[in-house]
Amino acid sequence: MKGKHEMPTQDAQAPGARAVARHVGLSATKARRVVNLVRGLPAKEALTVLQFAPQAASEPVYKVLASAIANAENNERLDPDALLVSAAYVDEGPTLKRFRPRAQGRAYRIRKRTCHITIEVEAVAPRTPARAAKKAAAAKATPAKAAPAQAETAEQEETE
């Protein structure tokens, strides 16, 4: 019998890799804004989004994503073009406490926040242009079959 605190095992886990950057000198909320942009995107597209994102947090997130892609390619022998950002999250790290001298002998506390950035990538079937063209052709063919049936019903209504 399993205990109530045991985690269920995942047998059908998709192949993938992960990368973690710890103690990044950046607040977690600012990093989360950037990480939310890339979650669920294909890995190559996510790199492009991060490259042109104006936030300062995009640089460390870009490095973590590039590391996750490299881990998948070198350690797991996965195709980098077939990778998808399956999970991306930011946790708070330790906060460094510093003091700023203020007027009349007072001191204000400055909190230098840090965060841990984790990105997981997994392999999915690559979307090739030929495959996308087949899907588009199939989508066009389906409404074409339905169109004659609609035309027949329209003709029947006109005759009545």
Short mmCIF file of N, CA and C in Angstrom, two decimals:
data_model
loop_
_atom_site.label_atom_id
_atom_site.label_comp_id
_atom_site.label_asym_id
_atom_site.label_seq_id
_atom_site.Cartn_x
_atom_site.Cartn_y
_atom_site.Cartn_z
N MET A 1 0.84 -1.19 0.00
CA MET A 1 0.00 0.00 0.00
C MET A 1 0.88 1.24 0.00
N LYS A 2 0.54 2.19 -0.84
CA LYS A 2 1.34 3.41 -0.91
C LYS A 2 0.99 4.33 0.24
N GLY A 3 1.99 5.04 0.73
CA GLY A 3 1.74 6.03 1.77
C GLY A 3 1.05 7.24 1.16
N LYS A 4 0.43 8.03 2.00
CA LYS A 4 -0.32 9.17 1.46
C LYS A 4 0.57 10.29 0.97
N HIS A 5 1.86 10.24 1.30
CA HIS A 5 2.77 11.32 0.88
C HIS A 5 3.67 10.91 -0.27
N GLU A 6 3.50 9.71 -0.82
CA GLU A 6 4.35 9.28 -1.93
C GLU A 6 3.88 9.90 -3.23
N MET A 7 4.83 10.27 -4.05
CA MET A 7 4.51 10.87 -5.34
C MET A 7 4.22 9.75 -6.35
N PRO A 8 3.22 9.91 -7.22
CA PRO A 8 2.96 8.91 -8.24
C PRO A 8 4.08 8.93 -9.28
N THR A 9 4.41 7.77 -9.79
CA THR A 9 5.48 7.69 -10.80
C THR A 9 4.90 7.96 -12.17
N GLN A 10 5.70 8.56 -13.02
CA GLN A 10 5.27 8.85 -14.38
C GLN A 10 5.99 7.89 -15.32
N ASP A 11 5.24 6.95 -15.91
CA ASP A 11 5.85 5.97 -16.80
C ASP A 11 6.01 6.52 -18.21
N ALA A 12 5.00 7.23 -18.70
CA ALA A 12 5.01 7.73 -20.08
C ALA A 12 5.46 9.18 -20.12
N GLN A 13 6.65 9.43 -19.63
CA GLN A 13 7.16 10.80 -19.62
C GLN A 13 7.84 11.08 -20.95
N ALA A 14 7.55 12.23 -21.54
CA ALA A 14 8.15 12.61 -22.81
C ALA A 14 9.63 12.88 -22.61
N PRO A 15 10.47 12.54 -23.60
CA PRO A 15 11.89 12.80 -23.45
C PRO A 15 12.17 14.30 -23.44
N GLY A 16 13.06 14.71 -22.58
CA GLY A 16 13.36 16.14 -22.48
C GLY A 16 14.55 16.40 -21.59
N ALA A 17 14.79 17.66 -21.32
CA ALA A 17 15.91 18.08 -20.49
C ALA A 17 15.52 19.35 -19.77
N ARG A 18 16.33 19.73 -18.79
CA ARG A 18 16.05 20.95 -18.05
C ARG A 18 17.35 21.66 -17.73
N ALA A 19 17.21 22.94 -17.39
CA ALA A 19 18.35 23.75 -16.96
C ALA A 19 17.87 24.69 -15.86
N VAL A 20 18.73 24.95 -14.90
CA VAL A 20 18.38 25.81 -13.76
C VAL A 20 19.49 26.82 -13.56
N ALA A 21 19.11 28.08 -13.37
CA ALA A 21 20.05 29.12 -12.97
C ALA A 21 19.66 29.55 -11.57
N ARG A 22 20.57 29.40 -10.63
CA ARG A 22 20.26 29.73 -9.24
C ARG A 22 20.97 31.01 -8.83
N HIS A 23 20.35 31.72 -7.89
CA HIS A 23 20.90 32.95 -7.30
C HIS A 23 21.12 34.03 -8.36
N VAL A 24 20.18 34.17 -9.29
CA VAL A 24 20.26 35.21 -10.31
C VAL A 24 19.88 36.53 -9.65
N GLY A 25 20.69 37.55 -9.83
CA GLY A 25 20.46 38.84 -9.18
C GLY A 25 19.35 39.63 -9.84
N LEU A 26 18.13 39.21 -9.60
CA LEU A 26 16.96 39.75 -10.28
C LEU A 26 15.76 39.37 -9.45
N SER A 27 14.77 40.24 -9.35
CA SER A 27 13.60 39.87 -8.56
C SER A 27 12.76 38.85 -9.32
N ALA A 28 12.11 37.98 -8.57
CA ALA A 28 11.34 36.90 -9.17
C ALA A 28 10.17 37.43 -10.00
N THR A 29 9.55 38.51 -9.56
CA THR A 29 8.41 39.04 -10.31
C THR A 29 8.82 39.55 -11.69
N LYS A 30 9.99 40.19 -11.75
CA LYS A 30 10.47 40.69 -13.05
C LYS A 30 10.85 39.55 -13.98
N ALA A 31 11.43 38.48 -13.41
CA ALA A 31 11.80 37.33 -14.23
C ALA A 31 10.56 36.59 -14.71
N ARG A 32 9.52 36.53 -13.88
CA ARG A 32 8.29 35.83 -14.26
C ARG A 32 7.62 36.49 -15.46
N ARG A 33 7.69 37.81 -15.55
CA ARG A 33 7.12 38.51 -16.71
C ARG A 33 7.71 37.99 -18.01
N VAL A 34 9.01 37.72 -18.01
CA VAL A 34 9.69 37.27 -19.22
C VAL A 34 9.44 35.78 -19.45
N VAL A 35 9.47 34.99 -18.38
CA VAL A 35 9.28 33.54 -18.51
C VAL A 35 7.88 33.23 -19.05
N ASN A 36 6.89 34.04 -18.67
CA ASN A 36 5.53 33.82 -19.16
C ASN A 36 5.42 34.01 -20.67
N LEU A 37 6.35 34.76 -21.26
CA LEU A 37 6.33 34.97 -22.71
C LEU A 37 6.67 33.70 -23.48
N VAL A 38 7.53 32.85 -22.90
CA VAL A 38 8.08 31.73 -23.67
C VAL A 38 7.47 30.38 -23.31
N ARG A 39 6.70 30.31 -22.24
CA ARG A 39 6.13 29.02 -21.82
C ARG A 39 5.20 28.49 -22.90
N GLY A 40 5.45 27.25 -23.34
CA GLY A 40 4.60 26.61 -24.35
C GLY A 40 5.03 26.85 -25.78
N LEU A 41 6.02 27.68 -26.01
CA LEU A 41 6.48 27.95 -27.37
C LEU A 41 7.49 26.90 -27.83
N PRO A 42 7.67 26.72 -29.14
CA PRO A 42 8.80 25.93 -29.62
C PRO A 42 10.11 26.60 -29.19
N ALA A 43 11.12 25.80 -28.91
CA ALA A 43 12.36 26.30 -28.31
C ALA A 43 13.04 27.35 -29.18
N LYS A 44 13.13 27.12 -30.48
CA LYS A 44 13.80 28.08 -31.38
C LYS A 44 13.05 29.40 -31.42
N GLU A 45 11.72 29.32 -31.44
CA GLU A 45 10.91 30.54 -31.46
C GLU A 45 11.04 31.29 -30.13
N ALA A 46 11.13 30.55 -29.03
CA ALA A 46 11.29 31.17 -27.71
C ALA A 46 12.62 31.91 -27.62
N LEU A 47 13.68 31.35 -28.20
CA LEU A 47 14.98 32.04 -28.22
C LEU A 47 14.87 33.37 -28.96
N THR A 48 14.15 33.36 -30.08
CA THR A 48 13.99 34.59 -30.87
C THR A 48 13.20 35.63 -30.09
N VAL A 49 12.14 35.19 -29.40
CA VAL A 49 11.34 36.12 -28.59
C VAL A 49 12.20 36.75 -27.50
N LEU A 50 13.01 35.94 -26.84
CA LEU A 50 13.86 36.45 -25.76
C LEU A 50 14.95 37.38 -26.28
N GLN A 51 15.44 37.10 -27.47
CA GLN A 51 16.51 37.92 -28.04
C GLN A 51 16.06 39.36 -28.25
N PHE A 52 14.77 39.54 -28.57
CA PHE A 52 14.28 40.88 -28.87
C PHE A 52 13.37 41.45 -27.79
N ALA A 53 13.24 40.77 -26.66
CA ALA A 53 12.43 41.30 -25.57
C ALA A 53 13.18 42.45 -24.90
N PRO A 54 12.50 43.55 -24.58
CA PRO A 54 13.19 44.72 -24.04
C PRO A 54 13.56 44.60 -22.55
N GLN A 55 13.01 43.62 -21.83
CA GLN A 55 13.27 43.51 -20.39
C GLN A 55 14.69 43.03 -20.12
N ALA A 56 15.26 43.51 -19.02
CA ALA A 56 16.61 43.10 -18.64
C ALA A 56 16.64 41.63 -18.24
N ALA A 57 15.53 41.10 -17.78
CA ALA A 57 15.47 39.70 -17.35
C ALA A 57 15.56 38.73 -18.52
N SER A 58 15.39 39.23 -19.74
CA SER A 58 15.39 38.33 -20.89
C SER A 58 16.77 37.71 -21.13
N GLU A 59 17.84 38.39 -20.73
CA GLU A 59 19.19 37.84 -20.94
C GLU A 59 19.44 36.58 -20.11
N PRO A 60 19.22 36.59 -18.77
CA PRO A 60 19.44 35.35 -18.03
C PRO A 60 18.46 34.24 -18.42
N VAL A 61 17.23 34.58 -18.78
CA VAL A 61 16.26 33.56 -19.20
C VAL A 61 16.71 32.96 -20.53
N TYR A 62 17.24 33.79 -21.43
CA TYR A 62 17.77 33.31 -22.71
C TYR A 62 18.89 32.30 -22.47
N LYS A 63 19.79 32.61 -21.54
CA LYS A 63 20.92 31.72 -21.25
C LYS A 63 20.45 30.39 -20.69
N VAL A 64 19.43 30.43 -19.82
CA VAL A 64 18.92 29.18 -19.24
C VAL A 64 18.25 28.34 -20.33
N LEU A 65 17.48 28.97 -21.20
CA LEU A 65 16.82 28.25 -22.28
C LEU A 65 17.85 27.64 -23.24
N ALA A 66 18.88 28.40 -23.57
CA ALA A 66 19.94 27.88 -24.45
C ALA A 66 20.63 26.69 -23.79
N SER A 67 20.82 26.76 -22.48
CA SER A 67 21.44 25.65 -21.76
C SER A 67 20.54 24.42 -21.76
N ALA A 68 19.24 24.61 -21.59
CA ALA A 68 18.30 23.48 -21.62
C ALA A 68 18.30 22.81 -22.99
N ILE A 69 18.36 23.63 -24.05
CA ILE A 69 18.41 23.08 -25.41
C ILE A 69 19.70 22.29 -25.61
N ALA A 70 20.82 22.84 -25.13
CA ALA A 70 22.10 22.15 -25.26
C ALA A 70 22.11 20.85 -24.45
N ASN A 71 21.48 20.86 -23.27
CA ASN A 71 21.39 19.63 -22.47
C ASN A 71 20.58 18.57 -23.21
N ALA A 72 19.49 18.97 -23.83
CA ALA A 72 18.66 18.02 -24.57
C ALA A 72 19.42 17.45 -25.77
N GLU A 73 20.18 18.31 -26.42
CA GLU A 73 20.91 17.89 -27.62
C GLU A 73 22.09 16.97 -27.27
N ASN A 74 22.87 17.35 -26.26
CA ASN A 74 24.09 16.60 -25.95
C ASN A 74 23.86 15.41 -25.02
N ASN A 75 23.03 15.57 -24.00
CA ASN A 75 22.84 14.51 -23.02
C ASN A 75 21.76 13.51 -23.43
N GLU A 76 20.69 14.01 -24.03
CA GLU A 76 19.55 13.14 -24.36
C GLU A 76 19.48 12.80 -25.85
N ARG A 77 20.37 13.37 -26.67
CA ARG A 77 20.42 13.12 -28.11
C ARG A 77 19.10 13.46 -28.80
N LEU A 78 18.53 14.61 -28.44
CA LEU A 78 17.27 15.05 -29.04
C LEU A 78 17.54 16.10 -30.12
N ASP A 79 16.63 16.19 -31.07
CA ASP A 79 16.73 17.17 -32.14
C ASP A 79 16.34 18.54 -31.61
N PRO A 80 17.22 19.55 -31.69
CA PRO A 80 16.88 20.87 -31.15
C PRO A 80 15.71 21.54 -31.86
N ASP A 81 15.43 21.17 -33.11
CA ASP A 81 14.31 21.77 -33.83
C ASP A 81 12.97 21.21 -33.38
N ALA A 82 13.00 20.06 -32.68
CA ALA A 82 11.75 19.42 -32.26
C ALA A 82 11.46 19.65 -30.78
N LEU A 83 12.08 20.66 -30.18
CA LEU A 83 11.91 20.89 -28.75
C LEU A 83 10.85 21.95 -28.48
N LEU A 84 10.13 21.76 -27.38
CA LEU A 84 9.07 22.66 -26.94
C LEU A 84 9.34 23.02 -25.48
N VAL A 85 9.12 24.28 -25.11
CA VAL A 85 9.29 24.70 -23.71
C VAL A 85 8.08 24.17 -22.95
N SER A 86 8.26 23.04 -22.26
CA SER A 86 7.13 22.40 -21.59
C SER A 86 6.83 23.03 -20.23
N ALA A 87 7.88 23.45 -19.51
CA ALA A 87 7.68 24.07 -18.20
C ALA A 87 8.73 25.16 -18.02
N ALA A 88 8.30 26.26 -17.49
CA ALA A 88 9.22 27.36 -17.20
C ALA A 88 8.68 28.09 -15.98
N TYR A 89 9.48 28.15 -14.93
CA TYR A 89 9.01 28.82 -13.72
C TYR A 89 10.17 29.49 -13.00
N VAL A 90 9.80 30.43 -12.13
CA VAL A 90 10.78 31.22 -11.38
C VAL A 90 10.42 31.14 -9.91
N ASP A 91 11.39 30.75 -9.08
CA ASP A 91 11.20 30.71 -7.63
C ASP A 91 12.06 31.80 -6.99
N GLU A 92 11.64 32.25 -5.82
CA GLU A 92 12.44 33.25 -5.11
C GLU A 92 13.69 32.61 -4.52
N GLY A 93 14.78 33.34 -4.59
CA GLY A 93 16.02 32.90 -3.96
C GLY A 93 16.23 33.67 -2.67
N PRO A 94 17.39 33.52 -2.07
CA PRO A 94 17.67 34.26 -0.83
C PRO A 94 17.77 35.76 -1.11
N THR A 95 17.33 36.55 -0.15
CA THR A 95 17.38 38.00 -0.27
C THR A 95 18.57 38.53 0.51
N LEU A 96 19.39 39.33 -0.15
CA LEU A 96 20.54 39.95 0.52
C LEU A 96 20.07 41.25 1.17
N LYS A 97 20.38 41.41 2.47
CA LYS A 97 19.96 42.63 3.18
C LYS A 97 21.13 43.59 3.26
N ARG A 98 20.88 44.81 2.81
CA ARG A 98 21.91 45.85 2.84
C ARG A 98 21.30 47.09 3.50
N PHE A 99 22.14 48.02 3.94
CA PHE A 99 21.63 49.22 4.60
C PHE A 99 22.10 50.45 3.87
N ARG A 100 21.21 51.42 3.76
CA ARG A 100 21.50 52.70 3.13
C ARG A 100 21.46 53.77 4.21
N PRO A 101 22.55 54.51 4.41
CA PRO A 101 22.52 55.59 5.41
C PRO A 101 21.56 56.69 4.98
N ARG A 102 20.78 57.18 5.93
CA ARG A 102 19.82 58.24 5.66
C ARG A 102 20.06 59.40 6.62
N ALA A 103 19.24 60.40 6.51
CA ALA A 103 19.43 61.62 7.30
C ALA A 103 19.25 61.34 8.80
N GLN A 104 19.96 62.13 9.62
CA GLN A 104 19.88 62.13 11.08
C GLN A 104 20.19 60.76 11.68
N GLY A 105 21.16 60.07 11.07
CA GLY A 105 21.63 58.82 11.65
C GLY A 105 20.75 57.61 11.40
N ARG A 106 19.72 57.76 10.64
CA ARG A 106 18.85 56.61 10.36
C ARG A 106 19.49 55.72 9.29
N ALA A 107 18.97 54.51 9.19
CA ALA A 107 19.43 53.57 8.16
C ALA A 107 18.21 52.86 7.59
N TYR A 108 18.11 52.87 6.28
CA TYR A 108 17.01 52.16 5.62
C TYR A 108 17.53 50.84 5.07
N ARG A 109 16.71 49.81 5.17
CA ARG A 109 17.11 48.50 4.67
C ARG A 109 16.83 48.43 3.17
N ILE A 110 17.80 47.90 2.44
CA ILE A 110 17.64 47.64 1.01
C ILE A 110 17.64 46.13 0.84
N ARG A 111 16.63 45.61 0.13
CA ARG A 111 16.55 44.17 -0.11
C ARG A 111 16.98 43.89 -1.55
N LYS A 112 18.10 43.19 -1.69
CA LYS A 112 18.57 42.79 -3.02
C LYS A 112 18.06 41.37 -3.25
N ARG A 113 17.02 41.29 -4.06
CA ARG A 113 16.35 40.00 -4.25
C ARG A 113 17.05 39.16 -5.31
N THR A 114 16.96 37.85 -5.14
CA THR A 114 17.50 36.91 -6.12
C THR A 114 16.40 35.91 -6.48
N CYS A 115 16.62 35.15 -7.54
CA CYS A 115 15.63 34.16 -7.96
C CYS A 115 16.34 32.96 -8.59
N HIS A 116 15.59 31.88 -8.70
CA HIS A 116 16.04 30.66 -9.36
C HIS A 116 15.16 30.45 -10.59
N ILE A 117 15.76 30.40 -11.77
CA ILE A 117 15.03 30.24 -13.03
C ILE A 117 15.18 28.79 -13.50
N THR A 118 14.05 28.11 -13.74
CA THR A 118 14.06 26.73 -14.21
C THR A 118 13.28 26.64 -15.51
N ILE A 119 13.89 26.02 -16.52
CA ILE A 119 13.22 25.81 -17.81
C ILE A 119 13.39 24.35 -18.21
N GLU A 120 12.26 23.71 -18.57
CA GLU A 120 12.27 22.34 -19.03
C GLU A 120 11.80 22.30 -20.49
N VAL A 121 12.52 21.54 -21.30
CA VAL A 121 12.13 21.37 -22.70
C VAL A 121 11.84 19.90 -22.94
N GLU A 122 10.91 19.62 -23.85
CA GLU A 122 10.63 18.23 -24.19
C GLU A 122 10.49 18.10 -25.69
N ALA A 123 10.75 16.90 -26.18
CA ALA A 123 10.71 16.64 -27.62
C ALA A 123 9.28 16.40 -28.07
N VAL A 124 8.90 17.02 -29.16
CA VAL A 124 7.61 16.80 -29.80
C VAL A 124 7.88 16.53 -31.28
N ALA A 125 6.87 16.05 -31.98
CA ALA A 125 7.05 15.80 -33.40
C ALA A 125 7.29 17.13 -34.10
N PRO A 126 8.35 17.24 -34.90
CA PRO A 126 8.63 18.52 -35.56
C PRO A 126 7.58 18.83 -36.61
N ARG A 127 7.23 20.11 -36.70
CA ARG A 127 6.27 20.57 -37.71
C ARG A 127 7.04 20.97 -38.97
N THR A 128 7.07 20.08 -39.92
CA THR A 128 7.76 20.36 -41.17
C THR A 128 6.80 21.10 -42.11
N PRO A 129 7.33 21.86 -43.06
CA PRO A 129 6.45 22.56 -43.99
C PRO A 129 5.56 21.61 -44.79
N ALA A 130 6.08 20.43 -45.17
CA ALA A 130 5.28 19.48 -45.94
C ALA A 130 4.12 18.97 -45.11
N ARG A 131 4.38 18.73 -43.83
CA ARG A 131 3.33 18.25 -42.94
C ARG A 131 2.27 19.33 -42.72
N ALA A 132 2.71 20.57 -42.57
CA ALA A 132 1.78 21.67 -42.40
C ALA A 132 0.93 21.85 -43.66
N ALA A 133 1.55 21.64 -44.84
CA ALA A 133 0.82 21.75 -46.10
C ALA A 133 -0.25 20.67 -46.21
N LYS A 134 0.07 19.45 -45.74
CA LYS A 134 -0.92 18.37 -45.75
C LYS A 134 -2.11 18.71 -44.86
N LYS A 135 -1.82 19.27 -43.69
CA LYS A 135 -2.90 19.65 -42.79
C LYS A 135 -3.77 20.74 -43.41
N ALA A 136 -3.14 21.71 -44.06
CA ALA A 136 -3.89 22.78 -44.70
C ALA A 136 -4.75 22.23 -45.83
N ALA A 137 -4.20 21.30 -46.61
CA ALA A 137 -4.96 20.70 -47.70
C ALA A 137 -6.14 19.90 -47.16
N ALA A 138 -5.92 19.20 -46.07
CA ALA A 138 -7.01 18.43 -45.46
C ALA A 138 -8.10 19.36 -44.93
N ALA A 139 -7.69 20.48 -44.37
CA ALA A 139 -8.67 21.44 -43.84
C ALA A 139 -9.48 22.06 -44.97
N LYS A 140 -8.83 22.31 -46.11
CA LYS A 140 -9.55 22.87 -47.26
C LYS A 140 -10.49 21.84 -47.87
N ALA A 141 -10.09 20.57 -47.88
CA ALA A 141 -10.90 19.52 -48.49
C ALA A 141 -12.17 19.26 -47.69
N THR A 142 -12.11 19.36 -46.40
CA THR A 142 -13.27 19.08 -45.56
C THR A 142 -14.42 20.04 -45.82
N PRO A 143 -14.20 21.37 -45.85
CA PRO A 143 -15.33 22.27 -46.16
C PRO A 143 -15.84 22.10 -47.59
N ALA A 144 -14.97 21.70 -48.52
CA ALA A 144 -15.39 21.52 -49.91
C ALA A 144 -16.41 20.39 -50.02
N LYS A 145 -16.25 19.33 -49.22
CA LYS A 145 -17.20 18.24 -49.23
C LYS A 145 -18.53 18.68 -48.64
N ALA A 146 -18.48 19.52 -47.66
CA ALA A 146 -19.70 19.98 -47.00
C ALA A 146 -20.45 20.99 -47.87
N ALA A 147 -19.76 21.69 -48.74
CA ALA A 147 -20.39 22.73 -49.56
C ALA A 147 -21.47 22.18 -50.49
N PRO A 148 -21.28 21.03 -51.21
CA PRO A 148 -22.36 20.52 -52.08
C PRO A 148 -23.62 20.18 -51.28
N ALA A 149 -23.45 19.67 -50.09
CA ALA A 149 -24.62 19.33 -49.27
C ALA A 149 -25.40 20.60 -48.93
N GLN A 150 -24.69 21.68 -48.66
CA GLN A 150 -25.35 22.95 -48.36
C GLN A 150 -26.04 23.49 -49.61
N ALA A 151 -25.42 23.30 -50.77
CA ALA A 151 -26.01 23.78 -52.01
C ALA A 151 -27.30 23.02 -52.32
N GLU A 152 -27.32 21.69 -52.06
CA GLU A 152 -28.52 20.89 -52.31
C GLU A 152 -29.67 21.35 -51.42
N THR A 153 -29.38 21.62 -50.16
CA THR A 153 -30.43 22.07 -49.25
C THR A 153 -30.95 23.43 -49.67
N ALA A 154 -30.08 24.29 -50.18
CA ALA A 154 -30.50 25.61 -50.64
C ALA A 154 -31.40 25.48 -51.87
N GLU A 155 -31.09 24.54 -52.79
CA GLU A 155 -31.90 24.32 -53.98
C GLU A 155 -33.27 23.77 -53.60
N GLN A 156 -33.29 22.86 -52.62
CA GLN A 156 -34.57 22.29 -52.18
C GLN A 156 -35.46 23.36 -51.57
N GLU A 157 -34.87 24.28 -50.82
CA GLU A 157 -35.65 25.35 -50.22
C GLU A 157 -36.20 26.29 -51.27
N GLU A 158 -35.45 26.54 -52.35
CA GLU A 158 -35.90 27.43 -53.41
C GLU A 158 -37.07 26.81 -54.17
N THR A 159 -37.04 25.49 -54.39
CA THR A 159 -38.11 24.85 -55.14
C THR A 159 -39.41 24.79 -54.36
N GLU A 160 -39.34 24.79 -53.03
CA GLU A 160 -40.55 24.70 -52.22
C GLU A 160 -41.24 25.99 -52.08
#
